[in-house]
Structures are given as structure tokens and as C-alpha cells.
Amino acid sequence: MRKQRILVPAVVVLSALTLLLAGCGTKAQKESRLNVATGSTLIASIVEEIGKDRVAVTNIVPPGVCPGHFDLKPGDVQKLSTAQLLLYHDWEGKLFSENLLKSVHNDKLVAVPIAVQGNWMAPPVQKQAIEAISAALCQHDPSNQAFYQENARKALAEVEAKEKELRAKLQAANVSQVKILCAEMQQGFLKWAGFQIVGTYGRPEDLTPQKLQELLRKGREEGVKLVVDNLQSGPDAGKGLAEELKVPHVVLSNFPGAWPGTDTWAAAVTKNVDLLLEALKKS
């Protein structure tokens, strides 16, 4: 008796081949991604938004600490051993020194400082950062230039839309009439938001008794309604001032990812504005 030949429908064969090729493509795509190390989540979030699946991002400095006071550990340095591109803030130069980069023994690593000044939480500064990081990615990976540029264009449009949304909320709360004391590291963002900044202060260790008395005097004379701290430079720096003035104390973050659910700039800046408006309701 002749054995019957089993005919496999062509559609099944094609489906199997498609899945096989897709799997190979995914593996190849992962292997061809640009490996980018970043000096902060501010940079990392932009690289991820512009590069999407064509980049693999490894951030070095955690979002809850100040990059200027962060000490690299061996594990952090190891992250640079497989990176092709390191993007860091120009003021992080001491952290990512030439000697440190040489010690990694990675000849493929290219380090690029991002020289964008100001508070990146403020939308105008965020747009400058997107343009600078997009340019760095395009220069290092020209084969994906059109892809990066298109995503940067979309990111800029999203920042403009978010700025318009937040402006409306801040204006509705009449923040231009609200006087505040704040940490120096939040001054740029709060100025963009429209608050009246009566006085600023540095880290907790910089707050001398004389400085505290001066801030208290200004706060009382001007009728300050809020005291705003910066999470990364000292979340409790102005807590005593707020207690003495009997006004709400607010802690904002200058980096995405410091609060749960704030891994992107848009989520982080929205959180900051919401915290300010919630505090104003209590003032």
C-alpha cells in the first residue's frame, strides 16, 4: 500500500517562514541598536523618545540624586564598557573625566557633552535639549538620521502642546500673584511657571543662621505663600522656613523617574505642576 503524501497548505508554510524571519529580524535589530550611556534621566528620556527601538539606553546617575554630588562605582563604570556613545551634561565633566573614560578601555566609546543650560523641566529648555541630543544622535549614527529627526520633530510638538496645557492650568490658578521662596535649583522652572520668587537658597549645609533670618524676614514682609524645595539638592532644606512662615512646603524633582510614574519629561513636569497647584489650595 502506498503511503499517502501529506500536503501542508501553502498559507501555513508562509506563516511559519514569516515568523522565522521576523524572529531573525528582531534579533538582528537588537544587535544593531546604538548603545547609548547617559549622564542623567533627563538625557535618557529624550534619547529613548528620539531613538525608540534603534537605541539601547543605559543611564548612569539615578534620578533621585544630584549628578554633581554622585560618585561613580565600579558597576557604573562597567556600564560604559559596552557603550558606543556617552551623552552627559557639560557640567558633569568632572564625573566623566578623560582619565575615567580612558580607564574603561573601550575604543568604540565616543563621549559628547550636551551644553544646554537652564532647568530642563522648563519647556523652552527641554526643546533646546531635544535639538541638541537629536543632533548628537544624527552625527554619531547618520544611517538613522531621518528617523531621529522625524522623532525629534514629534517630540518638540509634544513639548509645545504640554507647555500650552500646563500654562492654562497655572494661569487659571493665578500663580503670577503668588510669592514664593525656593531652592536655587528650582528657580528656572518656577520662573517659567510664572511665580514671583522673593528669595532663593542653596543646599541645607549652605543655609547659615543669617541666611535663614534673612529669608524669614523677606517671607513675612512679602506674604510668601509657598516654600519650594528641590528633591535632588535637599528635600528638607526649606522645611523649617515653611513651618516658621506657616505655609505649605513643596518638593519638586528636576529629573524624570524620581517619583513613581514619571519616567518621561512630560510626566515629570506634569507632576511638578500638580504638586504646586495642590499646595496652593492649602495655602
Coordinates of C-alpha atoms in Angstrom, one line a residue:
M1 CA 0.0 0.0 0.0
R2 CA 1.4 3.4 -1.0
K3 CA 1.7 5.9 1.8
Q4 CA -0.4 9.0 1.3
R5 CA 1.5 12.2 1.0
I6 CA 0.5 14.8 3.5
L7 CA 0.2 18.2 1.8
V8 CA 0.8 21.2 4.0
P9 CA -1.2 24.2 2.9
A10 CA 0.9 27.0 1.5
V11 CA -0.5 29.5 3.9
V12 CA 0.9 27.5 6.8
V13 CA 4.3 27.4 5.2
L14 CA 4.3 31.1 4.6
S15 CA 3.2 31.9 8.1
A16 CA 5.9 29.7 9.6
L17 CA 8.5 31.4 7.3
T18 CA 7.2 34.8 8.3
L19 CA 7.5 34.1 12.0
L20 CA 11.0 32.7 11.5
L21 CA 12.2 35.7 9.5
A22 CA 10.5 38.1 12.0
G23 CA 12.4 36.4 14.8
C24 CA 15.7 36.7 13.0
G25 CA 14.9 40.3 12.2
T26 CA 14.2 41.1 15.8
K27 CA 17.5 39.6 16.9
A28 CA 19.4 41.4 14.2
Q29 CA 17.7 44.7 15.1
K30 CA 18.6 44.3 18.8
E31 CA 22.2 43.6 17.9
S32 CA 22.4 46.6 15.6
R33 CA 20.9 49.1 18.1
L34 CA 23.1 52.0 19.1
N35 CA 24.3 51.5 22.7
V36 CA 24.0 54.9 24.5
A37 CA 25.0 55.6 28.0
T38 CA 23.6 58.8 29.6
G39 CA 24.6 61.0 32.5
S40 CA 21.0 61.6 33.8
T41 CA 17.4 60.5 33.2
L42 CA 16.8 64.0 31.6
I43 CA 19.1 62.9 28.8
A44 CA 18.0 59.2 28.8
S45 CA 14.3 60.0 28.4
I46 CA 15.0 62.2 25.4
V47 CA 17.3 59.5 23.8
E48 CA 14.6 56.9 24.3
E49 CA 11.9 59.1 22.8
I50 CA 14.0 60.0 19.7
G51 CA 15.8 56.7 19.2
K52 CA 13.0 54.3 20.1
D53 CA 13.9 50.8 19.1
R54 CA 17.1 51.8 17.4
V55 CA 18.9 52.7 20.6
A56 CA 19.6 50.8 23.8
V57 CA 19.9 53.2 26.7
T58 CA 21.8 52.7 29.9
N59 CA 21.5 55.5 32.4
I60 CA 24.4 56.1 34.9
V61 CA 23.2 58.6 37.6
P62 CA 19.9 57.7 39.3
P63 CA 17.1 60.3 39.2
G64 CA 16.8 60.8 42.9
V65 CA 20.3 62.1 43.5
C66 CA 22.2 65.2 42.3
P67 CA 24.6 64.3 39.5
G68 CA 27.0 67.0 40.8
H69 CA 27.4 65.0 44.1
F70 CA 27.3 61.5 42.7
D71 CA 30.3 59.2 43.0
L72 CA 30.7 56.6 40.3
K73 CA 31.0 53.0 41.5
P74 CA 32.8 50.1 39.6
G75 CA 29.4 48.9 38.4
D76 CA 28.6 52.3 36.9
V77 CA 32.0 52.4 35.1
Q78 CA 31.3 48.9 33.8
K79 CA 28.2 50.2 32.0
L80 CA 30.5 52.3 29.8
S81 CA 32.5 49.3 28.6
T82 CA 29.9 48.3 26.0
A83 CA 28.5 51.7 25.1
Q84 CA 29.2 53.3 21.8
L85 CA 28.1 56.8 22.8
L86 CA 28.1 58.6 26.1
L87 CA 25.8 61.7 26.4
Y88 CA 26.3 63.8 29.6
H89 CA 25.6 67.3 30.8
D90 CA 28.6 69.5 30.2
W91 CA 28.6 70.4 33.9
E92 CA 29.2 66.7 34.6
G93 CA 32.7 66.9 33.2
K94 CA 34.4 66.1 36.5
L95 CA 32.3 63.0 36.8
F96 CA 33.1 61.7 33.3
S97 CA 36.7 62.9 33.2
E98 CA 39.1 62.0 30.4
N99 CA 41.1 59.7 32.8
L100 CA 37.9 57.9 33.7
L101 CA 36.9 57.3 30.1
K102 CA 40.4 56.0 29.3
S103 CA 40.2 53.6 32.2
V104 CA 37.2 51.9 30.6
H105 CA 39.4 50.6 27.7
N106 CA 36.5 51.0 25.2
D107 CA 37.9 52.3 21.9
K108 CA 34.4 52.5 20.4
L109 CA 33.1 54.9 23.1
V110 CA 32.5 58.5 22.0
A111 CA 31.7 61.0 24.7
V112 CA 29.6 64.0 23.9
P113 CA 28.8 66.7 26.4
I114 CA 25.3 68.3 26.0
A115 CA 25.8 72.0 26.6
V116 CA 22.2 73.1 27.3
Q117 CA 22.0 75.5 30.3
G118 CA 19.0 76.1 32.5
N119 CA 16.3 74.0 34.1
W120 CA 15.4 71.2 31.7
M121 CA 11.9 70.9 33.3
A122 CA 11.1 74.3 31.7
P123 CA 9.6 73.6 28.3
P124 CA 11.8 76.1 26.4
V125 CA 14.9 74.5 27.8
Q126 CA 13.6 71.0 27.1
K127 CA 13.2 71.9 23.5
Q128 CA 16.8 73.0 23.3
A129 CA 17.8 69.7 24.8
I130 CA 15.8 67.7 22.3
E131 CA 17.5 69.6 19.4
A132 CA 21.0 69.1 20.9
I133 CA 20.5 65.4 21.6
S134 CA 18.9 64.8 18.2
A135 CA 22.0 66.4 16.6
A136 CA 24.3 64.2 18.6
L137 CA 22.5 61.0 17.6
C138 CA 22.4 62.0 13.9
Q139 CA 26.1 62.8 13.9
H140 CA 27.1 59.5 15.5
D141 CA 24.6 57.4 13.7
P142 CA 24.0 59.0 10.3
S143 CA 22.3 55.9 8.8
N144 CA 19.3 56.7 11.1
Q145 CA 19.4 60.4 10.7
A146 CA 16.0 60.8 9.1
F147 CA 14.4 58.6 11.7
Y148 CA 15.9 60.6 14.6
Q149 CA 15.0 63.9 13.0
E150 CA 11.3 62.9 12.5
N151 CA 11.0 61.7 16.1
A152 CA 12.7 64.9 17.3
R153 CA 10.1 66.9 15.4
K154 CA 7.3 65.0 17.0
A155 CA 8.9 65.4 20.5
L156 CA 9.2 69.1 20.0
A157 CA 5.5 69.3 19.0
E158 CA 4.6 67.3 22.1
V159 CA 6.6 69.7 24.4
E160 CA 4.7 72.7 22.9
A161 CA 1.4 71.0 23.4
K162 CA 2.3 70.1 27.0
E163 CA 3.5 73.7 27.7
K164 CA 0.2 75.1 26.4
E165 CA -1.7 72.7 28.7
L166 CA 0.3 73.5 31.8
R167 CA 0.2 77.2 31.1
A168 CA -3.5 77.1 31.1
K169 CA -3.6 75.3 34.5
L170 CA -1.1 77.7 36.0
Q171 CA -2.9 80.8 34.7
A172 CA -6.2 79.5 36.0
A173 CA -4.6 79.3 39.5
N174 CA -3.4 82.9 39.1
V175 CA 0.2 81.9 40.1
S176 CA 1.6 85.2 38.8
Q177 CA 0.2 86.7 42.0
V178 CA 1.8 84.1 44.3
K179 CA 5.0 84.9 46.1
I180 CA 7.4 82.1 47.0
L181 CA 10.8 81.1 48.5
C182 CA 12.6 78.4 46.6
A183 CA 15.7 76.3 46.2
E184 CA 18.1 77.7 43.7
M185 CA 17.9 74.6 41.6
Q186 CA 14.1 75.2 41.1
Q187 CA 14.4 78.9 40.3
G188 CA 14.4 78.5 36.5
F189 CA 11.4 76.2 36.4
L190 CA 9.4 78.3 38.8
K191 CA 10.2 81.5 36.9
W192 CA 8.9 79.8 33.7
A193 CA 5.8 78.8 35.6
G194 CA 5.1 82.4 36.5
F195 CA 5.5 82.6 40.3
Q196 CA 7.0 85.6 42.0
I197 CA 10.3 84.5 43.5
V198 CA 11.0 86.5 46.6
G199 CA 14.2 84.7 47.6
T200 CA 16.3 81.6 46.9
Y201 CA 18.6 79.3 48.9
G202 CA 21.1 76.6 48.3
R203 CA 21.7 73.2 49.9
P204 CA 20.9 72.6 53.6
E205 CA 24.6 72.9 54.5
D206 CA 24.7 76.3 52.9
L207 CA 21.8 77.7 55.0
T208 CA 23.5 79.7 57.7
P209 CA 21.5 81.3 60.6
Q210 CA 22.0 84.7 59.0
K211 CA 20.6 83.4 55.7
L212 CA 17.6 81.8 57.4
Q213 CA 16.8 85.0 59.2
E214 CA 17.0 87.0 56.0
L215 CA 14.7 84.6 54.2
L216 CA 12.2 84.6 57.1
R217 CA 12.2 88.4 57.1
K218 CA 11.5 88.5 53.3
G219 CA 8.9 85.8 53.6
R220 CA 7.0 87.7 56.2
E221 CA 7.3 91.1 54.6
E222 CA 6.3 89.8 51.2
G223 CA 3.5 87.5 52.3
V224 CA 5.1 84.3 50.8
K225 CA 2.5 81.6 50.1
L226 CA 4.8 78.6 49.4
V227 CA 8.3 77.3 50.1
V228 CA 9.6 75.0 47.3
D229 CA 12.4 72.6 47.6
N230 CA 14.4 70.6 45.1
L231 CA 14.5 66.8 45.7
Q232 CA 18.0 66.2 44.4
S233 CA 19.7 69.0 46.3
G234 CA 17.9 68.6 49.6
P235 CA 14.2 67.9 50.0
D236 CA 14.1 69.3 53.6
A237 CA 16.2 72.4 53.0
G238 CA 13.3 74.8 53.3
K239 CA 11.0 72.8 55.5
G240 CA 11.9 74.8 58.6
L241 CA 11.2 78.0 56.7
A242 CA 7.8 76.8 55.7
E243 CA 7.0 75.8 59.3
E244 CA 8.0 79.2 60.6
L245 CA 6.0 81.0 57.9
K246 CA 3.1 78.6 58.3
V247 CA 2.8 78.0 54.6
P248 CA 2.8 74.7 52.5
H249 CA 6.2 73.1 51.8
V250 CA 6.5 71.5 48.3
V251 CA 9.3 69.3 46.9
L252 CA 9.8 69.1 43.2
S253 CA 12.0 67.0 41.1
N254 CA 14.4 68.1 38.3
F255 CA 14.7 64.6 36.8
P256 CA 12.3 62.2 35.3
G257 CA 11.8 59.0 37.2
A258 CA 12.3 60.3 40.7
W259 CA 8.6 59.9 41.5
P260 CA 6.6 56.8 40.6
G261 CA 5.0 57.1 37.1
T262 CA 7.2 60.0 36.0
D263 CA 9.7 58.2 33.7
T264 CA 9.2 60.8 30.9
W265 CA 9.7 64.5 30.9
A266 CA 6.0 65.1 30.2
A267 CA 5.0 63.0 33.2
A268 CA 7.6 64.6 35.5
V269 CA 6.8 68.2 34.6
T270 CA 3.1 67.5 34.9
K271 CA 3.7 66.0 38.4
N272 CA 5.6 69.2 39.4
V273 CA 2.8 71.5 38.3
D274 CA 0.2 69.3 40.0
L275 CA 2.2 69.3 43.3
L276 CA 2.4 73.1 43.2
L277 CA -1.3 73.6 42.5
E278 CA -2.3 71.1 45.2
A279 CA -0.1 73.0 47.7
L280 CA -1.7 76.3 46.7
K281 CA -5.1 75.0 47.6
K282 CA -3.8 74.6 51.1
S283 CA -2.2 78.0 51.4

